[in-house]
Amino acid sequence: MSQSFAAALERARAAHSFSLAAASVAASLTVVIAFAAFMIVGAGITTTATWMFALGLLAAGGTYLGTFLGVRGKMREVPDTRAAAAQV
């Protein structure tokens, strides 16, 4: 495996890890807010659970995609100093 491929793979793994954590937090907050809002309004538990699932999935997917693309783009801009230091 070439060093550039290994570095790119490591950057993708880091971006995935960060994005997964951000998506989990976003989905959790969305589900809690949805639960509170639907219970205050007086919706039934079936309606509340359906909307919690749908909104949580939407928030997690959108946050993951946006964060992954943003982090991966920023990682491409920053030069990999570890590879340069290893060659010295």
Short mmCIF file of N, CA and C in Angstrom, two decimals:
data_model
loop_
_atom_site.label_atom_id
_atom_site.label_comp_id
_atom_site.label_asym_id
_atom_site.label_seq_id
_atom_site.Cartn_x
_atom_site.Cartn_y
_atom_site.Cartn_z
N MET A 1 0.85 -1.17 0.00
CA MET A 1 0.00 0.00 0.00
C MET A 1 0.90 1.24 0.00
N SER A 2 0.64 2.17 -0.89
CA SER A 2 1.46 3.36 -0.98
C SER A 2 1.19 4.29 0.20
N GLN A 3 2.17 5.15 0.46
CA GLN A 3 2.03 6.07 1.59
C GLN A 3 0.92 7.08 1.37
N SER A 4 0.75 7.54 0.13
CA SER A 4 -0.30 8.53 -0.13
C SER A 4 -1.68 7.91 0.04
N PHE A 5 -1.83 6.64 -0.38
CA PHE A 5 -3.11 5.96 -0.19
C PHE A 5 -3.38 5.73 1.29
N ALA A 6 -2.35 5.34 2.02
CA ALA A 6 -2.52 5.11 3.46
C ALA A 6 -2.88 6.41 4.17
N ALA A 7 -2.27 7.52 3.78
CA ALA A 7 -2.58 8.81 4.39
C ALA A 7 -4.01 9.23 4.05
N ALA A 8 -4.43 9.00 2.81
CA ALA A 8 -5.80 9.35 2.42
C ALA A 8 -6.81 8.48 3.17
N LEU A 9 -6.48 7.21 3.34
CA LEU A 9 -7.36 6.32 4.09
C LEU A 9 -7.47 6.75 5.54
N GLU A 10 -6.36 7.14 6.13
CA GLU A 10 -6.37 7.61 7.52
C GLU A 10 -7.20 8.89 7.66
N ARG A 11 -7.09 9.81 6.70
CA ARG A 11 -7.89 11.03 6.73
C ARG A 11 -9.38 10.72 6.60
N ALA A 12 -9.71 9.77 5.73
CA ALA A 12 -11.12 9.40 5.55
C ALA A 12 -11.67 8.75 6.82
N ARG A 13 -10.86 7.93 7.48
CA ARG A 13 -11.30 7.30 8.73
C ARG A 13 -11.52 8.34 9.82
N ALA A 14 -10.63 9.32 9.90
CA ALA A 14 -10.77 10.37 10.89
C ALA A 14 -12.03 11.21 10.61
N ALA A 15 -12.26 11.53 9.35
CA ALA A 15 -13.45 12.30 8.98
C ALA A 15 -14.71 11.51 9.29
N HIS A 16 -14.69 10.21 9.01
CA HIS A 16 -15.85 9.36 9.29
C HIS A 16 -16.14 9.31 10.79
N SER A 17 -15.10 9.14 11.58
CA SER A 17 -15.24 9.06 13.03
C SER A 17 -15.83 10.35 13.59
N PHE A 18 -15.30 11.47 13.18
CA PHE A 18 -15.78 12.77 13.65
C PHE A 18 -17.22 12.99 13.21
N SER A 19 -17.53 12.65 11.96
CA SER A 19 -18.87 12.86 11.42
C SER A 19 -19.89 11.98 12.10
N LEU A 20 -19.51 10.75 12.42
CA LEU A 20 -20.42 9.84 13.10
C LEU A 20 -20.77 10.35 14.50
N ALA A 21 -19.78 10.89 15.18
CA ALA A 21 -20.03 11.46 16.51
C ALA A 21 -20.95 12.67 16.42
N ALA A 22 -20.70 13.54 15.46
CA ALA A 22 -21.54 14.74 15.30
C ALA A 22 -22.97 14.35 14.93
N ALA A 23 -23.12 13.36 14.06
CA ALA A 23 -24.45 12.91 13.65
C ALA A 23 -25.21 12.29 14.82
N SER A 24 -24.51 11.56 15.67
CA SER A 24 -25.16 10.96 16.84
C SER A 24 -25.68 12.02 17.80
N VAL A 25 -24.88 13.04 18.02
CA VAL A 25 -25.30 14.13 18.91
C VAL A 25 -26.50 14.87 18.30
N ALA A 26 -26.43 15.16 17.01
CA ALA A 26 -27.54 15.87 16.36
C ALA A 26 -28.83 15.07 16.40
N ALA A 27 -28.73 13.77 16.14
CA ALA A 27 -29.93 12.93 16.17
C ALA A 27 -30.50 12.85 17.58
N SER A 28 -29.64 12.72 18.57
CA SER A 28 -30.10 12.64 19.96
C SER A 28 -30.84 13.91 20.38
N LEU A 29 -30.27 15.05 20.07
CA LEU A 29 -30.92 16.31 20.41
C LEU A 29 -32.25 16.47 19.68
N THR A 30 -32.27 16.09 18.41
CA THR A 30 -33.50 16.20 17.63
C THR A 30 -34.60 15.31 18.18
N VAL A 31 -34.24 14.09 18.58
CA VAL A 31 -35.24 13.15 19.11
C VAL A 31 -35.81 13.66 20.44
N VAL A 32 -34.96 14.20 21.29
CA VAL A 32 -35.43 14.73 22.58
C VAL A 32 -36.36 15.92 22.36
N ILE A 33 -35.97 16.83 21.48
CA ILE A 33 -36.81 18.00 21.20
C ILE A 33 -38.13 17.59 20.56
N ALA A 34 -38.07 16.62 19.63
CA ALA A 34 -39.30 16.14 18.98
C ALA A 34 -40.23 15.49 20.00
N PHE A 35 -39.67 14.70 20.90
CA PHE A 35 -40.49 14.06 21.92
C PHE A 35 -41.20 15.11 22.78
N ALA A 36 -40.43 16.09 23.23
CA ALA A 36 -41.01 17.14 24.08
C ALA A 36 -42.08 17.92 23.32
N ALA A 37 -41.80 18.28 22.09
CA ALA A 37 -42.75 19.08 21.31
C ALA A 37 -44.04 18.32 21.04
N PHE A 38 -43.93 17.06 20.65
CA PHE A 38 -45.13 16.30 20.32
C PHE A 38 -45.93 15.94 21.57
N MET A 39 -45.25 15.76 22.69
CA MET A 39 -45.99 15.47 23.92
C MET A 39 -46.70 16.72 24.44
N ILE A 40 -46.08 17.88 24.28
CA ILE A 40 -46.71 19.12 24.69
C ILE A 40 -47.96 19.39 23.85
N VAL A 41 -47.86 19.14 22.57
CA VAL A 41 -48.99 19.36 21.66
C VAL A 41 -50.10 18.36 21.94
N GLY A 42 -49.77 17.21 22.46
CA GLY A 42 -50.79 16.22 22.80
C GLY A 42 -50.97 15.15 21.75
N ALA A 43 -49.95 14.95 20.91
CA ALA A 43 -50.04 13.89 19.91
C ALA A 43 -49.93 12.53 20.59
N GLY A 44 -50.46 11.51 19.96
CA GLY A 44 -50.39 10.16 20.51
C GLY A 44 -48.96 9.62 20.46
N ILE A 45 -48.73 8.57 21.22
CA ILE A 45 -47.37 8.02 21.29
C ILE A 45 -46.93 7.42 19.95
N THR A 46 -47.88 6.87 19.19
CA THR A 46 -47.53 6.31 17.88
C THR A 46 -47.07 7.41 16.93
N THR A 47 -47.81 8.49 16.89
CA THR A 47 -47.43 9.63 16.05
C THR A 47 -46.10 10.22 16.52
N THR A 48 -45.94 10.33 17.81
CA THR A 48 -44.71 10.90 18.37
C THR A 48 -43.51 10.03 18.02
N ALA A 49 -43.63 8.72 18.19
CA ALA A 49 -42.53 7.81 17.89
C ALA A 49 -42.17 7.83 16.40
N THR A 50 -43.18 7.90 15.56
CA THR A 50 -42.93 7.95 14.11
C THR A 50 -42.17 9.21 13.73
N TRP A 51 -42.62 10.34 14.26
CA TRP A 51 -41.95 11.59 13.96
C TRP A 51 -40.55 11.66 14.58
N MET A 52 -40.40 11.09 15.77
CA MET A 52 -39.07 11.07 16.40
C MET A 52 -38.09 10.29 15.53
N PHE A 53 -38.52 9.14 15.04
CA PHE A 53 -37.66 8.33 14.19
C PHE A 53 -37.31 9.06 12.89
N ALA A 54 -38.33 9.62 12.24
CA ALA A 54 -38.11 10.30 10.97
C ALA A 54 -37.21 11.53 11.12
N LEU A 55 -37.49 12.35 12.10
CA LEU A 55 -36.68 13.56 12.30
C LEU A 55 -35.26 13.23 12.76
N GLY A 56 -35.12 12.21 13.61
CA GLY A 56 -33.79 11.79 14.04
C GLY A 56 -32.96 11.26 12.89
N LEU A 57 -33.57 10.48 12.02
CA LEU A 57 -32.88 9.95 10.85
C LEU A 57 -32.48 11.07 9.90
N LEU A 58 -33.37 12.00 9.70
CA LEU A 58 -33.08 13.14 8.83
C LEU A 58 -31.95 14.00 9.40
N ALA A 59 -31.99 14.28 10.68
CA ALA A 59 -30.94 15.09 11.31
C ALA A 59 -29.60 14.37 11.28
N ALA A 60 -29.59 13.07 11.56
CA ALA A 60 -28.34 12.31 11.56
C ALA A 60 -27.73 12.25 10.16
N GLY A 61 -28.56 11.98 9.16
CA GLY A 61 -28.07 11.89 7.79
C GLY A 61 -27.52 13.21 7.28
N GLY A 62 -28.26 14.27 7.50
CA GLY A 62 -27.81 15.58 7.05
C GLY A 62 -26.55 16.06 7.76
N THR A 63 -26.50 15.83 9.06
CA THR A 63 -25.32 16.24 9.82
C THR A 63 -24.11 15.42 9.43
N TYR A 64 -24.29 14.10 9.25
CA TYR A 64 -23.17 13.25 8.86
C TYR A 64 -22.61 13.69 7.52
N LEU A 65 -23.48 13.85 6.54
CA LEU A 65 -23.01 14.21 5.20
C LEU A 65 -22.30 15.55 5.19
N GLY A 66 -22.92 16.55 5.80
CA GLY A 66 -22.30 17.88 5.83
C GLY A 66 -20.99 17.90 6.58
N THR A 67 -20.93 17.24 7.71
CA THR A 67 -19.71 17.21 8.50
C THR A 67 -18.62 16.42 7.80
N PHE A 68 -18.98 15.28 7.22
CA PHE A 68 -17.98 14.44 6.53
C PHE A 68 -17.35 15.21 5.36
N LEU A 69 -18.19 15.84 4.55
CA LEU A 69 -17.65 16.57 3.41
C LEU A 69 -16.82 17.77 3.86
N GLY A 70 -17.27 18.46 4.89
CA GLY A 70 -16.51 19.61 5.38
C GLY A 70 -15.18 19.23 6.00
N VAL A 71 -15.18 18.20 6.83
CA VAL A 71 -13.94 17.77 7.48
C VAL A 71 -12.97 17.20 6.46
N ARG A 72 -13.49 16.39 5.53
CA ARG A 72 -12.62 15.80 4.51
C ARG A 72 -12.01 16.89 3.63
N GLY A 73 -12.80 17.91 3.30
CA GLY A 73 -12.28 19.02 2.51
C GLY A 73 -11.20 19.79 3.25
N LYS A 74 -11.41 20.03 4.54
CA LYS A 74 -10.39 20.73 5.33
C LYS A 74 -9.13 19.89 5.47
N MET A 75 -9.28 18.58 5.59
CA MET A 75 -8.11 17.71 5.73
C MET A 75 -7.28 17.68 4.45
N ARG A 76 -7.93 17.87 3.32
CA ARG A 76 -7.19 17.90 2.06
C ARG A 76 -6.35 19.17 1.94
N GLU A 77 -6.82 20.26 2.56
CA GLU A 77 -6.09 21.52 2.49
C GLU A 77 -4.84 21.52 3.35
N VAL A 78 -4.87 20.79 4.45
CA VAL A 78 -3.75 20.77 5.39
C VAL A 78 -2.72 19.75 4.92
N PRO A 79 -1.46 20.16 4.74
CA PRO A 79 -0.45 19.19 4.31
C PRO A 79 -0.16 18.18 5.42
N ASP A 80 0.12 16.96 5.01
CA ASP A 80 0.42 15.89 5.96
C ASP A 80 1.89 16.01 6.38
N THR A 81 2.13 16.52 7.57
CA THR A 81 3.50 16.73 8.03
C THR A 81 4.14 15.43 8.51
N ARG A 82 3.33 14.45 8.86
CA ARG A 82 3.89 13.17 9.32
C ARG A 82 4.64 12.46 8.21
N ALA A 83 4.11 12.52 6.98
CA ALA A 83 4.77 11.86 5.86
C ALA A 83 6.09 12.55 5.55
N ALA A 84 6.11 13.89 5.62
CA ALA A 84 7.33 14.63 5.36
C ALA A 84 8.37 14.38 6.45
N ALA A 85 7.91 14.27 7.70
CA ALA A 85 8.84 14.01 8.80
C ALA A 85 9.39 12.60 8.74
N ALA A 86 8.62 11.65 8.26
CA ALA A 86 9.09 10.26 8.17
C ALA A 86 10.13 10.07 7.09
N GLN A 87 10.12 10.91 6.08
CA GLN A 87 11.09 10.78 4.98
C GLN A 87 12.43 11.39 5.34
N VAL A 88 12.47 12.22 6.35
CA VAL A 88 13.73 12.90 6.72
C VAL A 88 14.67 11.97 7.42
#
